[in-house]
């Protein structure tokens, strides 16, 4: 038995991203027609834009009246104010979190760069004092902590052999 799907072939869902709607005056805007007008209505920056739309079409006039009634309601005003305050707080928190994340990333990057630089200097010192380094020595250096690299860099100054450096 097949389920009955009356009207299923008549139903359409359109998802519209308001920021992607064409701007007023562009050739694409004229092609979009009512859709662009509704986008303008929902994204209106000021009352003049809403008023112009309301004068151009009765449907927009009724929508503006409903919006005005809603805007006059104290409860709706409070909800809107709380929403705006919440959005402002969210933006501030996200900005602060972004700054903290960037600072932490910078600090990690600087520490890694400093460690690589110290390792490069140690390699130069070792090669200058003891000649070419073996693959095993290079691997040891690659896996060493920054603290070990610093300790070895001090030892290389007084060591008589490469083995003494890594003791």
PDB file of C-alpha atoms in Angstrom:
ATOM      1  CA  UNK A   1       0.000   0.000   0.000  1.00  0.00           C
ATOM      2  CA  UNK A   2       1.412   3.389  -1.050  1.00  0.00           C
ATOM      3  CA  UNK A   3       1.107   6.357   1.321  1.00  0.00           C
ATOM      4  CA  UNK A   4      -0.986   9.187  -0.043  1.00  0.00           C
ATOM      5  CA  UNK A   5       1.100  12.250  -0.884  1.00  0.00           C
ATOM      6  CA  UNK A   6      -1.411  14.807  -1.993  1.00  0.00           C
ATOM      7  CA  UNK A   7       0.134  18.073  -3.054  1.00  0.00           C
ATOM      8  CA  UNK A   8       3.701  16.843  -2.557  1.00  0.00           C
ATOM      9  CA  UNK A   9       4.511  17.791  -6.134  1.00  0.00           C
ATOM     10  CA  UNK A  10       3.287  21.340  -5.469  1.00  0.00           C
ATOM     11  CA  UNK A  11       5.392  22.068  -2.409  1.00  0.00           C
ATOM     12  CA  UNK A  12       8.652  23.945  -2.833  1.00  0.00           C
ATOM     13  CA  UNK A  13      11.057  25.243  -0.255  1.00  0.00           C
ATOM     14  CA  UNK A  14      13.403  28.078  -1.113  1.00  0.00           C
ATOM     15  CA  UNK A  15      16.256  29.099   1.141  1.00  0.00           C
ATOM     16  CA  UNK A  16      17.273  32.682   0.640  1.00  0.00           C
ATOM     17  CA  UNK A  17      20.456  34.158   2.039  1.00  0.00           C
ATOM     18  CA  UNK A  18      19.620  37.814   2.557  1.00  0.00           C
ATOM     19  CA  UNK A  19      23.229  39.031   2.421  1.00  0.00           C
ATOM     20  CA  UNK A  20      23.590  37.457  -1.029  1.00  0.00           C
ATOM     21  CA  UNK A  21      20.589  39.186  -2.546  1.00  0.00           C
ATOM     22  CA  UNK A  22      21.557  41.722  -5.203  1.00  0.00           C
ATOM     23  CA  UNK A  23      21.842  45.337  -4.144  1.00  0.00           C
ATOM     24  CA  UNK A  24      19.344  47.916  -5.296  1.00  0.00           C
ATOM     25  CA  UNK A  25      20.106  49.382  -8.701  1.00  0.00           C
ATOM     26  CA  UNK A  26      22.127  46.403  -9.946  1.00  0.00           C
ATOM     27  CA  UNK A  27      20.990  44.496 -13.076  1.00  0.00           C
ATOM     28  CA  UNK A  28      20.512  41.350 -10.973  1.00  0.00           C
ATOM     29  CA  UNK A  29      18.173  43.257  -8.644  1.00  0.00           C
ATOM     30  CA  UNK A  30      15.759  43.971 -11.485  1.00  0.00           C
ATOM     31  CA  UNK A  31      15.755  40.287 -12.481  1.00  0.00           C
ATOM     32  CA  UNK A  32      14.915  39.109  -8.960  1.00  0.00           C
ATOM     33  CA  UNK A  33      11.758  41.245  -8.709  1.00  0.00           C
ATOM     34  CA  UNK A  34       9.649  40.628  -5.591  1.00  0.00           C
ATOM     35  CA  UNK A  35      12.265  38.423  -3.981  1.00  0.00           C
ATOM     36  CA  UNK A  36      14.758  41.284  -3.991  1.00  0.00           C
ATOM     37  CA  UNK A  37      12.046  43.612  -2.643  1.00  0.00           C
ATOM     38  CA  UNK A  38      11.360  41.244   0.259  1.00  0.00           C
ATOM     39  CA  UNK A  39      15.071  41.036   0.902  1.00  0.00           C
ATOM     40  CA  UNK A  40      15.143  44.831   0.978  1.00  0.00           C
ATOM     41  CA  UNK A  41      12.186  44.822   3.366  1.00  0.00           C
ATOM     42  CA  UNK A  42      13.841  42.454   5.834  1.00  0.00           C
ATOM     43  CA  UNK A  43      17.198  44.190   5.629  1.00  0.00           C
ATOM     44  CA  UNK A  44      15.907  47.776   5.578  1.00  0.00           C
ATOM     45  CA  UNK A  45      18.440  50.106   7.141  1.00  0.00           C
ATOM     46  CA  UNK A  46      15.942  52.867   7.841  1.00  0.00           C
ATOM     47  CA  UNK A  47      12.245  53.805   7.739  1.00  0.00           C
ATOM     48  CA  UNK A  48      12.641  55.576   4.388  1.00  0.00           C
ATOM     49  CA  UNK A  49      13.423  52.264   2.695  1.00  0.00           C
ATOM     50  CA  UNK A  50      10.412  50.608   4.335  1.00  0.00           C
ATOM     51  CA  UNK A  51       8.172  53.545   3.454  1.00  0.00           C
ATOM     52  CA  UNK A  52       9.225  53.428  -0.183  1.00  0.00           C
ATOM     53  CA  UNK A  53       8.379  49.726  -0.365  1.00  0.00           C
ATOM     54  CA  UNK A  54       5.055  50.287   1.415  1.00  0.00           C
ATOM     55  CA  UNK A  55       4.109  52.955  -1.136  1.00  0.00           C
ATOM     56  CA  UNK A  56       5.061  50.727  -4.065  1.00  0.00           C
ATOM     57  CA  UNK A  57       2.920  47.719  -3.108  1.00  0.00           C
ATOM     58  CA  UNK A  58      -0.054  47.140  -0.815  1.00  0.00           C
ATOM     59  CA  UNK A  59       1.437  43.884   0.502  1.00  0.00           C
ATOM     60  CA  UNK A  60       4.508  45.739   1.745  1.00  0.00           C
ATOM     61  CA  UNK A  61       2.213  48.393   3.232  1.00  0.00           C
ATOM     62  CA  UNK A  62       0.421  45.736   5.285  1.00  0.00           C
ATOM     63  CA  UNK A  63       3.715  44.144   6.273  1.00  0.00           C
ATOM     64  CA  UNK A  64       5.022  47.547   7.413  1.00  0.00           C
ATOM     65  CA  UNK A  65       1.846  48.142   9.460  1.00  0.00           C
ATOM     66  CA  UNK A  66       2.280  44.760  11.160  1.00  0.00           C
ATOM     67  CA  UNK A  67       5.924  45.579  11.818  1.00  0.00           C
ATOM     68  CA  UNK A  68       4.981  48.982  13.267  1.00  0.00           C
ATOM     69  CA  UNK A  69       2.384  47.364  15.550  1.00  0.00           C
ATOM     70  CA  UNK A  70       4.897  44.817  16.712  1.00  0.00           C
ATOM     71  CA  UNK A  71       7.486  47.536  17.303  1.00  0.00           C
ATOM     72  CA  UNK A  72       5.036  49.474  19.485  1.00  0.00           C
ATOM     73  CA  UNK A  73       4.440  46.503  21.793  1.00  0.00           C
ATOM     74  CA  UNK A  74       6.480  46.973  25.026  1.00  0.00           C
ATOM     75  CA  UNK A  75       7.078  43.234  25.363  1.00  0.00           C
ATOM     76  CA  UNK A  76       8.367  42.982  21.790  1.00  0.00           C
ATOM     77  CA  UNK A  77      10.585  46.022  22.407  1.00  0.00           C
ATOM     78  CA  UNK A  78      12.021  44.373  25.514  1.00  0.00           C
ATOM     79  CA  UNK A  79      12.647  41.115  23.656  1.00  0.00           C
ATOM     80  CA  UNK A  80      14.314  43.008  20.803  1.00  0.00           C
ATOM     81  CA  UNK A  81      16.477  44.995  23.235  1.00  0.00           C
ATOM     82  CA  UNK A  82      17.518  41.812  25.072  1.00  0.00           C
ATOM     83  CA  UNK A  83      18.334  40.155  21.763  1.00  0.00           C
ATOM     84  CA  UNK A  84      20.462  43.123  20.675  1.00  0.00           C
ATOM     85  CA  UNK A  85      22.248  43.163  24.032  1.00  0.00           C
ATOM     86  CA  UNK A  86      22.855  39.425  23.759  1.00  0.00           C
ATOM     87  CA  UNK A  87      24.251  39.815  20.244  1.00  0.00           C
ATOM     88  CA  UNK A  88      26.497  42.667  21.374  1.00  0.00           C
ATOM     89  CA  UNK A  89      27.759  40.567  24.291  1.00  0.00           C
ATOM     90  CA  UNK A  90      28.334  37.610  21.965  1.00  0.00           C
ATOM     91  CA  UNK A  91      30.335  39.777  19.542  1.00  0.00           C
ATOM     92  CA  UNK A  92      32.444  41.160  22.395  1.00  0.00           C
ATOM     93  CA  UNK A  93      33.110  37.684  23.814  1.00  0.00           C
ATOM     94  CA  UNK A  94      33.967  36.299  20.380  1.00  0.00           C
ATOM     95  CA  UNK A  95      36.311  39.227  19.743  1.00  0.00           C
ATOM     96  CA  UNK A  96      38.038  38.695  23.078  1.00  0.00           C
ATOM     97  CA  UNK A  97      38.292  34.939  22.494  1.00  0.00           C
ATOM     98  CA  UNK A  98      39.757  35.613  19.045  1.00  0.00           C
ATOM     99  CA  UNK A  99      42.341  38.012  20.508  1.00  0.00           C
ATOM    100  CA  UNK A 100      43.285  35.487  23.201  1.00  0.00           C
ATOM    101  CA  UNK A 101      43.550  32.713  20.623  1.00  0.00           C
ATOM    102  CA  UNK A 102      45.742  34.839  18.386  1.00  0.00           C
ATOM    103  CA  UNK A 103      47.983  35.774  21.319  1.00  0.00           C
ATOM    104  CA  UNK A 104      48.326  32.131  22.372  1.00  0.00           C
ATOM    105  CA  UNK A 105      49.075  31.093  18.786  1.00  0.00           C
ATOM    106  CA  UNK A 106      51.659  33.839  18.444  1.00  0.00           C
ATOM    107  CA  UNK A 107      53.351  32.795  21.680  1.00  0.00           C
ATOM    108  CA  UNK A 108      53.475  29.152  20.560  1.00  0.00           C
ATOM    109  CA  UNK A 109      54.817  30.156  17.168  1.00  0.00           C
ATOM    110  CA  UNK A 110      57.492  32.345  18.713  1.00  0.00           C
ATOM    111  CA  UNK A 111      58.525  29.561  21.098  1.00  0.00           C
ATOM    112  CA  UNK A 112      58.766  27.061  18.229  1.00  0.00           C
ATOM    113  CA  UNK A 113      60.755  29.506  16.136  1.00  0.00           C
ATOM    114  CA  UNK A 114      63.107  30.219  19.006  1.00  0.00           C
ATOM    115  CA  UNK A 115      63.612  26.479  19.627  1.00  0.00           C
ATOM    116  CA  UNK A 116      64.355  25.862  15.934  1.00  0.00           C
ATOM    117  CA  UNK A 117      66.809  28.743  15.939  1.00  0.00           C
ATOM    118  CA  UNK A 118      68.608  27.390  18.995  1.00  0.00           C
ATOM    119  CA  UNK A 119      68.729  23.948  17.396  1.00  0.00           C
ATOM    120  CA  UNK A 120      70.210  25.418  14.197  1.00  0.00           C
ATOM    121  CA  UNK A 121      72.896  27.253  16.186  1.00  0.00           C
ATOM    122  CA  UNK A 122      73.730  24.074  18.121  1.00  0.00           C
ATOM    123  CA  UNK A 123      74.076  22.140  14.850  1.00  0.00           C
ATOM    124  CA  UNK A 124      76.467  24.798  13.537  1.00  0.00           C
ATOM    125  CA  UNK A 125      78.497  24.687  16.749  1.00  0.00           C
ATOM    126  CA  UNK A 126      78.670  20.882  16.698  1.00  0.00           C
ATOM    127  CA  UNK A 127      79.698  20.775  13.029  1.00  0.00           C
ATOM    128  CA  UNK A 128      82.306  23.487  13.593  1.00  0.00           C
ATOM    129  CA  UNK A 129      83.832  21.666  16.584  1.00  0.00           C
ATOM    130  CA  UNK A 130      83.412  18.012  15.602  1.00  0.00           C
ATOM    131  CA  UNK A 131      82.740  17.846  11.839  1.00  0.00           C
ATOM    132  CA  UNK A 132      79.751  16.409   9.990  1.00  0.00           C
ATOM    133  CA  UNK A 133      76.957  15.036  12.169  1.00  0.00           C
ATOM    134  CA  UNK A 134      75.659  11.486  11.911  1.00  0.00           C
ATOM    135  CA  UNK A 135      72.026  10.801  11.072  1.00  0.00           C
ATOM    136  CA  UNK A 136      71.537   9.478  14.608  1.00  0.00           C
ATOM    137  CA  UNK A 137      72.839  12.742  16.109  1.00  0.00           C
ATOM    138  CA  UNK A 138      70.531  14.760  13.857  1.00  0.00           C
ATOM    139  CA  UNK A 139      67.581  12.585  14.890  1.00  0.00           C
ATOM    140  CA  UNK A 140      68.483  13.074  18.562  1.00  0.00           C
ATOM    141  CA  UNK A 141      68.530  16.834  18.014  1.00  0.00           C
ATOM    142  CA  UNK A 142      65.204  16.762  16.146  1.00  0.00           C
ATOM    143  CA  UNK A 143      63.453  15.065  19.072  1.00  0.00           C
ATOM    144  CA  UNK A 144      65.125  17.012  21.882  1.00  0.00           C
ATOM    145  CA  UNK A 145      63.252  19.465  24.077  1.00  0.00           C
ATOM    146  CA  UNK A 146      64.223  23.161  24.035  1.00  0.00           C
ATOM    147  CA  UNK A 147      65.687  22.739  27.537  1.00  0.00           C
ATOM    148  CA  UNK A 148      68.003  19.934  26.374  1.00  0.00           C
ATOM    149  CA  UNK A 149      69.074  21.952  23.336  1.00  0.00           C
ATOM    150  CA  UNK A 150      70.028  24.860  25.626  1.00  0.00           C
ATOM    151  CA  UNK A 151      71.969  22.536  27.964  1.00  0.00           C
ATOM    152  CA  UNK A 152      73.826  20.932  25.048  1.00  0.00           C
ATOM    153  CA  UNK A 153      74.603  24.364  23.580  1.00  0.00           C
ATOM    154  CA  UNK A 154      76.409  25.226  26.819  1.00  0.00           C
ATOM    155  CA  UNK A 155      78.227  21.866  26.962  1.00  0.00           C
ATOM    156  CA  UNK A 156      79.498  22.128  23.392  1.00  0.00           C
ATOM    157  CA  UNK A 157      81.688  25.035  24.499  1.00  0.00           C
ATOM    158  CA  UNK A 158      83.774  22.887  26.862  1.00  0.00           C
ATOM    159  CA  UNK A 159      83.311  19.312  25.532  1.00  0.00           C
ATOM    160  CA  UNK A 160      86.290  17.537  23.999  1.00  0.00           C
ATOM    161  CA  UNK A 161      84.103  15.084  22.033  1.00  0.00           C
ATOM    162  CA  UNK A 162      80.589  15.012  20.632  1.00  0.00           C
ATOM    163  CA  UNK A 163      79.713  12.200  23.055  1.00  0.00           C
ATOM    164  CA  UNK A 164      80.547  14.516  25.962  1.00  0.00           C
ATOM    165  CA  UNK A 165      77.992  17.038  24.725  1.00  0.00           C
ATOM    166  CA  UNK A 166      75.147  14.521  24.933  1.00  0.00           C
ATOM    167  CA  UNK A 167      76.106  12.974  28.290  1.00  0.00           C
TER     168      UNK A 167
END
